[in-house]
Amino acid sequence: MYPEKIEKLLLKVQKPGRYVGGEMGAVIKDKQDVDVRFAFCFPDTYEIGMSHLGIKILYSLFNEKPYIWCERVFAPWLDMEEQMRAHDIPLYALESGDPISDFDFIGFTLQYELSYSNILNMLSLGNIPVLSKDRHDLNHIVVAGGPCACNPEPITDFIDIFFLGDGEEVDLEVIELYRQCKKDGKSREEFLQLASQIKGVYVPSLYDVSYNDDGTVAAVTPKNGAPAVIEKRVMMNMDESYYPDNFVVPNIEIVHDRAVEEIFRGCIRGCRFCQAGFLYRPVREKSVECISKQCHALCQNTGYDEVSLSSLSSSDYTQVVPMLRELNSWAKPENVSLSLPSLRVDGFSDDILNEIKTVRKSGLTFAPEAGSQRLRNAINKNVFEDELMNTCRVAFEGGYTTVKLYFMIGLPTETMDDVADIPLLGKKVLDTFYSTPNRPKGKSPRVTVSASSFVPKPFTPFQWEPQDTMDVLREKQQHIKKTMAENHISPSKMSYNYHDSDTSYLEAVFARGDRRLNKVMYEAYKRGMHFDGWSDCFSLQAWFDVFEACGIDPSFYANRRRSFDEVLPWDHLDYGVSKAFLRRECERAYRSEASPNCREKCMGCGAMKYGGGVCYEKR
Amino acid sequence: MKNVRVFYRKFGPCKYISHLDTNRVMIRAIGKSRLNIWRTEGFNQHAYITFALPLSLGFASECESMDFRVLDDDEDLSAIPARLNECLPEGIRVFRCAEAVYKPAAIDSAKYAVTLEPMNESEISNIELSEKWEAFLQLPEINVEKKTKKGMKTVDLKPYILAYEARQGEKVCFDLTLPAGSTLNINPNLLIQAFSDSIGTELYADITRVGIYTKEGEDFA
Ligand code: SF4
């Protein structure tokens, strides 16, 4: 229940339903009955946080333990923050309404770099000392996990513990250790040191980083017995991994308001720009029976009539058609519709179309990522033009008229000719529409081409690459427009959206940053910066001012080419893919050479050491 | 097929579910309850439900209603409240289900229980606020700007106060009956805002809808 004090303020803010809790499926316990209180914080709005699968899994998992009470906390929107600060209301958790300073753990999920400023802001709104070194007792342990934990160096001053890899086991092990340390009257330092011995746990305060004269990292040195290399955790048996049979069902509309079933973890593809494709290796699938059972329970318990079958690339699920048939055996009679996001161009078969369109048609979205075949080979996005056109033809014959195409600009090895091929590919889709005899009659096609700016990320073959400067990115955006005009592509048939390169620049700085950026984060927080992922708040100039005040050159992080033998700030973290493999992949990119996927041929990335998944499938 | 009306209370966190979101919450609850009710046809099929009188965001209510059609004429209506409650958030409680007696168009007025207090307690005492409120109600006319389909219009709220009764309490508490329904609907916040503007003090109003009536003064059933 929300704190009484906010009642009077709620009608002064937009969407007050964000701040009151009281949803179906929210877990209420008596705080006297639990040993550990965990505040699960999502550093963005309620609508975004509540749409996130990871928080749902861990929330239910933690609350299954009688001795833990896990509650949800989201970043209050600007209007609510203003009210809370004006009326001295500390950040509170939605289930109990208690301030987060009453909690043992304050856990954040790190989904995108631009949410870091919200983390600091949320701690301060909760009256928790923002800097780890200012937190002394055995409480207020600030932990964080999620994809950005693979290079957490820019926020090591604020977070006590990072969890690497899948959280289902390691989180509970650390909570259990805390409970024991509490009983034994151990100190915060003793607890952190013991925690660092658990696989998948990174305690940044137990490492010293030294730098070379040129500003690159010289060495990362563990102390107090912390391991030199921290290995990620992996759940190898997905059928036996915990999956919730119920979600907190929001009362107000959120971004993804439906049941979600994870059908496999990882991706066989190895697109060279895609961090998720390397972080979650190897691919581990759930069985059809398990998926069907979990989906059915979720729909029955939540009342949702839509299930999204989630993964990085749904059509790569080996049993996709049998799975859809099995699901539809109960979903159809129960009026539940299935959606299959992240479909690949070549995975879009008639069989699949039949199973999902029976209930609902959604627009078609494909991500060729690059306009030319040459560049698609270089980034290892194995999408071929004829496949794309075939798929579009099938879709047009099936009554679709709109197609969205996603691209990136600023990819390594990209030339202006590659850029021009982006709108030209869109044009070919339009041509395909008109050459399809059974196209929807009397309707005109519509193609949307979106281009975002490429951000080089750790643990990808492009981790050494410079990001294009903003000037170059703008030039490339203009080049797309110019090409459209020169080729007389009608804006009514094809629209072009590009994402602002400003946020991509900041993302690039923090994605591959080192510990010296902590100072920048702290200064930004002191200047009141937050919600950088939102155009309402983001100002690149404000960030440039912070960098300048801190004497740090952001282009060192964003636009510099690293040499292959440089010590990278995240080299002491092990996600299963070897640096040698990433380098080989990068060199293949320079030769515009694609690589086979894990099911075609093993490229020896290193993830075989986990002893299962796709690496051991029969080829 | 029978036209059925369920009556429910809405309170606590559920006060902050907008009308549109209430619709979604109810559709999901009906789906989950597996009640066999008439559904819309077409692509996006869902349970067909209607609401007699929308409730403003932030209001609690003792007397909300929702209509739908049950497909089975022998459906046990008395079991429906419990079945729905199992599928609804705590702050929405169904307490009755019966065949609809009146059409929604029969709604004529609604009664609200209001508690008024200053947003900032140090600004004005409850006693002073109460005196000012009494004086405000004595004004010959209470003119406010009201949004209508044809733009802003000045209306005198005084004749619309169909009934008024002060209640005992530390704070300023009263019951207020105002026109309600699809032809003329007066939101109690209009009156409270006019009062707030007249005394130059920001107010907080806790409002609960406690009754909905037909022209004849019968409870909307
Ligand atoms: S070891 Fe081979 S099969 Fe396994 S994830 Fe790596 S490349 Fe794929």
CSV table of C-alpha atoms in Angstrom, one decimal, chain B:
chain,number,residue,atom,x,y,z
B,1,MET,CA,-28.9,-14.6,-23.4
B,2,LYS,CA,-29.6,-12.3,-20.4
B,3,ASN,CA,-28.6,-8.7,-19.8
B,4,VAL,CA,-26.8,-8.7,-16.5
B,5,ARG,CA,-25.6,-5.9,-14.3
B,6,VAL,CA,-22.9,-6.3,-11.6
B,7,PHE,CA,-22.4,-3.7,-8.9
B,8,TYR,CA,-19.0,-3.1,-7.4
B,9,ARG,CA,-17.1,-0.8,-5.0
B,10,LYS,CA,-13.9,0.9,-6.2
B,11,PHE,CA,-11.4,2.1,-3.6
B,12,GLY,CA,-7.8,2.4,-2.4
B,13,PRO,CA,-5.2,2.1,-5.2
B,14,CYS,CA,-8.0,1.3,-7.6
B,15,LYS,CA,-9.3,4.8,-7.4
B,16,TYR,CA,-6.4,5.7,-9.7
B,17,ILE,CA,-7.5,3.4,-12.5
B,18,SER,CA,-8.9,5.5,-15.3
B,19,HIS,CA,-12.2,4.7,-17.0
B,20,LEU,CA,-10.4,3.3,-20.0
B,21,ASP,CA,-8.1,1.1,-17.9
B,22,THR,CA,-11.0,-0.1,-15.7
B,23,ASN,CA,-12.5,-1.4,-18.9
B,24,ARG,CA,-9.3,-3.4,-19.6
B,25,VAL,CA,-9.1,-4.7,-16.0
B,26,MET,CA,-12.7,-5.9,-16.2
B,27,ILE,CA,-12.3,-7.6,-19.6
B,28,ARG,CA,-9.3,-9.4,-18.3
B,29,ALA,CA,-11.1,-10.4,-15.1
B,30,ILE,CA,-14.0,-11.8,-17.1
B,31,GLY,CA,-11.6,-13.7,-19.3
B,32,LYS,CA,-9.9,-15.2,-16.3
B,33,SER,CA,-13.1,-16.0,-14.5
B,34,ARG,CA,-14.2,-18.0,-17.6
B,35,LEU,CA,-17.7,-16.6,-17.4
B,36,ASN,CA,-19.5,-17.4,-20.6
B,37,ILE,CA,-20.5,-14.0,-21.8
B,38,TRP,CA,-21.2,-12.5,-25.2
B,39,ARG,CA,-18.1,-11.4,-27.1
B,40,THR,CA,-17.5,-8.9,-29.8
B,41,GLU,CA,-16.8,-10.4,-33.3
B,42,GLY,CA,-14.0,-9.7,-35.6
B,43,PHE,CA,-10.2,-9.6,-35.3
B,44,ASN,CA,-9.8,-8.4,-31.8
B,45,GLN,CA,-12.5,-10.4,-30.0
B,46,HIS,CA,-13.1,-9.6,-26.4
B,47,ALA,CA,-15.9,-9.7,-23.8
B,48,TYR,CA,-18.5,-7.1,-24.5
B,49,ILE,CA,-19.1,-4.9,-21.5
B,50,THR,CA,-20.5,-1.4,-20.9
B,51,PHE,CA,-20.5,1.0,-18.0
B,52,ALA,CA,-23.6,3.0,-17.1
B,53,LEU,CA,-21.8,6.0,-15.7
B,54,PRO,CA,-18.0,6.6,-15.9
B,55,LEU,CA,-16.2,7.5,-12.7
B,56,SER,CA,-13.6,10.2,-12.6
B,57,LEU,CA,-10.0,9.3,-11.9
B,58,GLY,CA,-9.3,9.6,-8.2
B,59,PHE,CA,-12.9,9.0,-7.0
B,60,ALA,CA,-13.8,6.1,-4.8
B,61,SER,CA,-17.3,4.5,-5.3
B,62,GLU,CA,-19.7,2.4,-3.4
B,63,CYS,CA,-22.1,1.9,-6.3
B,64,GLU,CA,-20.4,1.3,-9.7
B,65,SER,CA,-22.0,-0.9,-12.2
B,66,MET,CA,-21.1,-2.8,-15.4
B,67,ASP,CA,-23.3,-4.5,-17.9
B,68,PHE,CA,-22.8,-7.6,-20.0
B,69,ARG,CA,-24.8,-10.4,-21.5
B,70,VAL,CA,-24.5,-14.0,-20.2
B,71,LEU,CA,-25.0,-16.5,-22.9
B,72,ASP,CA,-26.5,-19.2,-20.7
B,73,ASP,CA,-30.0,-18.3,-19.5
B,74,ASP,CA,-29.6,-20.7,-16.5
B,75,GLU,CA,-26.4,-19.0,-15.3
B,76,ASP,CA,-26.4,-18.7,-11.6
B,77,LEU,CA,-26.1,-14.9,-11.1
B,78,SER,CA,-25.6,-15.1,-7.4
B,79,ALA,CA,-22.3,-16.9,-7.9
B,80,ILE,CA,-20.9,-14.2,-10.3
B,81,PRO,CA,-19.7,-11.7,-7.6
B,82,ALA,CA,-17.4,-14.3,-6.0
B,83,ARG,CA,-16.2,-15.5,-9.3
B,84,LEU,CA,-15.2,-12.1,-10.5
B,85,ASN,CA,-13.7,-11.0,-7.2
B,86,GLU,CA,-11.3,-13.8,-7.4
B,87,CYS,CA,-10.0,-12.3,-10.6
B,88,LEU,CA,-10.0,-8.6,-9.6
B,89,PRO,CA,-7.5,-6.4,-7.7
B,90,GLU,CA,-8.4,-5.9,-4.1
B,91,GLY,CA,-9.6,-2.4,-4.7
B,92,ILE,CA,-12.5,-3.5,-6.9
B,93,ARG,CA,-15.1,-5.6,-5.1
B,94,VAL,CA,-18.3,-6.9,-6.8
B,95,PHE,CA,-21.1,-7.2,-4.3
B,96,ARG,CA,-24.2,-7.9,-6.4
B,97,CYS,CA,-25.2,-9.3,-9.7
B,98,ALA,CA,-28.8,-9.1,-11.1
B,99,GLU,CA,-30.6,-8.7,-14.3
B,100,ALA,CA,-30.6,-5.0,-15.3
B,101,VAL,CA,-33.7,-3.1,-14.2
B,102,TYR,CA,-33.2,0.3,-15.7
B,103,LYS,CA,-31.5,1.4,-18.9
B,104,PRO,CA,-28.3,3.5,-18.3
B,105,ALA,CA,-30.3,6.5,-19.8
B,106,ALA,CA,-32.5,6.4,-16.7
B,107,ILE,CA,-29.7,7.8,-14.6
B,108,ASP,CA,-30.5,11.2,-13.3
B,109,SER,CA,-28.4,12.1,-10.3
B,110,ALA,CA,-25.5,10.9,-8.2
B,111,LYS,CA,-24.6,11.5,-4.6
B,112,TYR,CA,-21.0,12.1,-3.4
B,113,ALA,CA,-19.5,11.9,0.0
B,114,VAL,CA,-16.9,14.6,0.2
B,115,THR,CA,-14.2,15.4,2.7
B,116,LEU,CA,-12.4,18.7,2.1
B,117,GLU,CA,-9.1,19.7,3.5
B,118,PRO,CA,-6.4,22.2,2.7
B,119,MET,CA,-3.6,20.9,0.6
B,120,ASN,CA,-1.2,22.6,3.0
B,121,GLU,CA,-2.5,22.2,6.6
B,122,SER,CA,-0.6,25.2,7.9
B,123,GLU,CA,-2.5,27.5,5.5
B,124,ILE,CA,-5.9,27.4,7.1
B,125,SER,CA,-7.6,25.6,10.0
B,126,ASN,CA,-10.4,23.2,9.5
B,127,ILE,CA,-12.8,25.5,11.4
B,128,GLU,CA,-12.0,28.4,9.3
B,129,LEU,CA,-12.3,26.3,6.1
B,130,SER,CA,-15.7,25.1,7.3
B,131,GLU,CA,-16.9,28.6,7.9
B,132,LYS,CA,-15.8,29.7,4.5
B,133,TRP,CA,-17.5,26.7,2.9
B,134,GLU,CA,-20.8,27.5,4.6
B,135,ALA,CA,-20.6,31.1,3.5
B,136,PHE,CA,-19.7,30.0,-0.1
B,137,LEU,CA,-22.8,27.8,-0.2
B,138,GLN,CA,-25.0,30.7,0.8
B,139,LEU,CA,-23.9,32.7,-2.3
B,140,PRO,CA,-26.9,33.5,-4.5
B,141,GLU,CA,-25.0,32.2,-7.6
B,142,ILE,CA,-22.0,30.0,-8.1
B,143,ASN,CA,-20.8,30.7,-11.6
B,144,VAL,CA,-18.1,28.5,-13.2
B,145,GLU,CA,-16.7,28.0,-16.6
B,146,LYS,CA,-17.7,24.5,-17.9
B,147,LYS,CA,-16.4,22.7,-20.9
B,148,THR,CA,-19.2,21.8,-23.2
B,149,LYS,CA,-19.3,20.4,-26.7
B,150,LYS,CA,-19.6,23.9,-28.0
B,151,GLY,CA,-16.7,25.4,-26.1
B,152,MET,CA,-16.5,27.0,-22.7
B,153,LYS,CA,-19.7,28.2,-21.1
B,154,THR,CA,-20.5,30.0,-17.9
B,155,VAL,CA,-23.0,28.0,-15.8
B,156,ASP,CA,-24.5,28.7,-12.4
B,157,LEU,CA,-24.0,25.6,-10.2
B,158,LYS,CA,-26.3,26.7,-7.5
B,159,PRO,CA,-29.5,25.2,-9.0
B,160,TYR,CA,-27.7,22.0,-9.6
B,161,ILE,CA,-27.1,21.2,-6.0
B,162,LEU,CA,-30.0,18.9,-5.7
B,163,ALA,CA,-29.3,17.9,-2.1
B,164,TYR,CA,-26.8,18.8,0.5
B,165,GLU,CA,-26.1,17.5,3.9
B,166,ALA,CA,-23.2,18.3,6.2
B,167,ARG,CA,-21.7,15.4,8.1
B,168,GLN,CA,-20.1,15.5,11.5
B,169,GLY,CA,-16.3,15.3,11.5
B,170,GLU,CA,-13.0,16.9,12.3
B,171,LYS,CA,-12.7,18.0,8.7
B,172,VAL,CA,-15.2,19.5,6.4
B,173,CYS,CA,-17.5,16.6,5.4
B,174,PHE,CA,-20.7,16.6,3.5
B,175,ASP,CA,-22.9,14.6,1.1
B,176,LEU,CA,-23.7,16.3,-2.2
B,177,THR,CA,-26.2,15.3,-4.9
B,178,LEU,CA,-25.6,16.5,-8.4
B,179,PRO,CA,-27.1,15.8,-11.8
B,180,ALA,CA,-25.5,12.8,-13.5
B,181,GLY,CA,-25.9,10.9,-16.7
B,182,SER,CA,-25.3,11.3,-20.3
B,183,THR,CA,-27.3,14.5,-20.9
B,184,LEU,CA,-26.2,16.5,-17.9
B,185,ASN,CA,-23.3,15.5,-15.7
B,186,ILE,CA,-21.9,17.8,-13.0
B,187,ASN,CA,-18.6,16.8,-11.5
B,188,PRO,CA,-18.4,17.7,-7.8
B,189,ASN,CA,-14.8,18.9,-8.5
B,190,LEU,CA,-16.3,21.8,-10.4
B,191,LEU,CA,-17.9,23.1,-7.3
B,192,ILE,CA,-14.9,22.4,-5.1
B,193,GLN,CA,-12.6,24.1,-7.6
B,194,ALA,CA,-14.9,27.2,-7.7
B,195,PHE,CA,-14.7,27.3,-3.9
B,196,SER,CA,-10.9,26.8,-3.9
B,197,ASP,CA,-10.5,29.7,-6.4
B,198,SER,CA,-12.8,31.9,-4.4
B,199,ILE,CA,-10.8,31.6,-1.2
B,200,GLY,CA,-7.4,31.3,-2.9
B,201,THR,CA,-6.5,28.1,-1.1
B,202,GLU,CA,-5.5,24.9,-2.7
B,203,LEU,CA,-7.7,22.1,-1.5
B,204,TYR,CA,-7.7,18.4,-1.4
B,205,ALA,CA,-11.0,16.6,-1.8
B,206,ASP,CA,-11.5,13.0,-0.9
B,207,ILE,CA,-14.6,12.0,-3.0
B,208,THR,CA,-16.7,8.8,-2.9
B,209,ARG,CA,-19.7,8.2,-5.1
B,210,VAL,CA,-22.3,6.8,-2.7
B,211,GLY,CA,-25.4,6.7,-4.8
B,212,ILE,CA,-26.7,6.8,-8.3
B,213,TYR,CA,-30.5,7.5,-8.8
B,214,THR,CA,-33.2,7.6,-11.4
B,215,LYS,CA,-35.5,10.5,-12.0
B,216,GLU,CA,-38.0,9.0,-9.6
B,217,GLY,CA,-35.3,8.9,-6.9
B,218,GLU,CA,-34.9,5.2,-7.0
B,219,ASP,CA,-31.5,3.6,-6.7
B,220,PHE,CA,-30.2,2.8,-10.1
B,221,ALA,CA,-30.6,-1.0,-10.3
